[in-house]
Amino acid sequence: MPGFLTNDAIIHAPETRTSSPISIPRNPETLQHVQIGNLYPCAEGAGYAGGIVSAAIDGMKCIDVLFLAINI
Ligand SMILES: Cc1cc2nc3c(=O)[nH]c(=O)nc-3n(C[C@H](O)[C@H](O)[C@H](O)COP(=O)(O)OP(=O)(O)OC[C@H]3O[C@@H](n4cnc5c(N)ncnc54)[C@H](O)[C@@H]3O)c2cc1C
């Protein structure tokens, strides 16, 4: 692995997957689960983010539509 392999390392552990292999289905407009109302599948575990920033942005998107839904 050019650029990564070195004799100074004790263990090499390449990250082979950077985001969830599954997506929990959600309505693209309301961001709620397609069958369970008021459930907002969000960020990495739900399959909508792959890192810190994308998880945070997806959380903000869900909060925005939630606040719209309850008129805050
Ligand atoms: C070792 C490591 C290094 C990483 N380095 C980077 C990096 O350098 N840059 C980058 O962009 N991303 C990195 N990531 C990925 C990043 O951390 C995640 O993509 C991000 O934290 C996902 O955010 P999330 O809110 O979706 O999930 P999480 O941050 O995992 O939040 C899920 C939360 O749900 C809580 N929870 C779980 N089950 C329950 C339950 N039943 N009831 C209540 N609460 C529950 C957990 O305690 C947790 O607080 C790294 C990840 C790891 C593991």
CSV table of N, CA and C in Angstrom, one decimal, residues 4-6 8 10 15-16 18 23 25 28 31-33 37-39 44 48-49 53 56 60 63 65-66:
chain,number,residue,atom,x,y,z
A,4,PHE,N,1.4,4.3,2.7
A,4,PHE,CA,0.8,3.9,4.0
A,4,PHE,C,1.6,2.8,4.7
A,5,LEU,N,2.3,2.0,4.0
A,5,LEU,CA,3.0,0.9,4.6
A,5,LEU,C,4.4,1.3,5.1
A,6,THR,N,4.6,1.0,6.4
A,6,THR,CA,5.9,1.4,7.0
A,6,THR,C,6.3,0.4,8.1
A,8,ASP,N,7.6,1.0,10.8
A,8,ASP,CA,7.4,1.6,12.1
A,8,ASP,C,6.0,1.3,12.7
A,10,ILE,N,2.9,-0.8,14.2
A,10,ILE,CA,2.7,-2.0,14.9
A,10,ILE,C,1.6,-2.9,14.2
A,15,GLU,N,-9.3,1.2,6.7
A,15,GLU,CA,-10.8,1.3,6.8
A,15,GLU,C,-11.3,0.9,5.5
A,16,THR,N,-12.2,-0.1,5.5
A,16,THR,CA,-12.7,-0.6,4.3
A,16,THR,C,-14.1,-0.2,3.9
A,18,THR,N,-16.8,3.3,4.7
A,18,THR,CA,-16.9,4.6,5.4
A,18,THR,C,-18.3,5.0,5.7
A,23,SER,N,-29.7,1.6,4.0
A,23,SER,CA,-30.4,2.9,4.1
A,23,SER,C,-31.8,2.6,4.7
A,25,PRO,N,-35.5,3.6,4.6
A,25,PRO,CA,-36.2,4.4,3.7
A,25,PRO,C,-36.9,5.6,4.4
A,28,PRO,N,-38.5,11.8,0.9
A,28,PRO,CA,-37.5,12.8,0.6
A,28,PRO,C,-37.9,14.2,0.9
A,31,LEU,N,-38.7,13.7,5.3
A,31,LEU,CA,-37.5,13.0,5.9
A,31,LEU,C,-38.0,12.1,7.0
A,32,GLN,N,-39.3,11.8,7.0
A,32,GLN,CA,-39.8,10.8,8.0
A,32,GLN,C,-39.8,9.4,7.3
A,33,HIS,N,-39.7,8.4,8.1
A,33,HIS,CA,-39.8,7.0,7.7
A,33,HIS,C,-41.0,6.9,6.8
A,37,GLY,N,-44.7,7.3,11.0
A,37,GLY,CA,-44.7,8.7,11.1
A,37,GLY,C,-43.9,9.2,12.3
A,38,ASN,N,-43.3,10.4,12.2
A,38,ASN,CA,-42.6,11.1,13.3
A,38,ASN,C,-41.3,10.3,13.6
A,39,LEU,N,-40.9,9.4,12.7
A,39,LEU,CA,-39.6,8.8,12.9
A,39,LEU,C,-38.7,9.3,11.8
A,44,GLU,N,-25.6,8.7,9.8
A,44,GLU,CA,-24.8,7.6,9.3
A,44,GLU,C,-25.5,6.2,9.4
A,48,TYR,N,-27.6,7.9,5.7
A,48,TYR,CA,-27.6,9.2,5.0
A,48,TYR,C,-26.4,10.1,5.3
A,49,ALA,N,-25.4,9.5,5.8
A,49,ALA,CA,-24.1,10.3,6.0
A,49,ALA,C,-22.9,9.3,6.0
A,53,VAL,N,-19.2,15.7,9.3
A,53,VAL,CA,-19.9,16.8,8.7
A,53,VAL,C,-21.2,16.4,8.0
A,56,ALA,N,-23.7,15.7,10.6
A,56,ALA,CA,-24.2,16.9,11.3
A,56,ALA,C,-25.2,17.6,10.4
A,60,MET,N,-29.2,18.5,10.9
A,60,MET,CA,-29.7,19.8,10.8
A,60,MET,C,-30.9,19.8,9.8
A,63,ILE,N,-33.9,18.4,11.7
A,63,ILE,CA,-34.4,19.3,12.7
A,63,ILE,C,-35.2,20.4,11.9
A,65,VAL,N,-36.9,20.2,9.1
A,65,VAL,CA,-38.3,19.8,8.6
A,65,VAL,C,-39.2,19.5,9.8
A,66,LEU,N,-38.6,19.0,10.9
A,66,LEU,CA,-39.3,18.7,12.1
A,66,LEU,C,-39.9,20.0,12.6
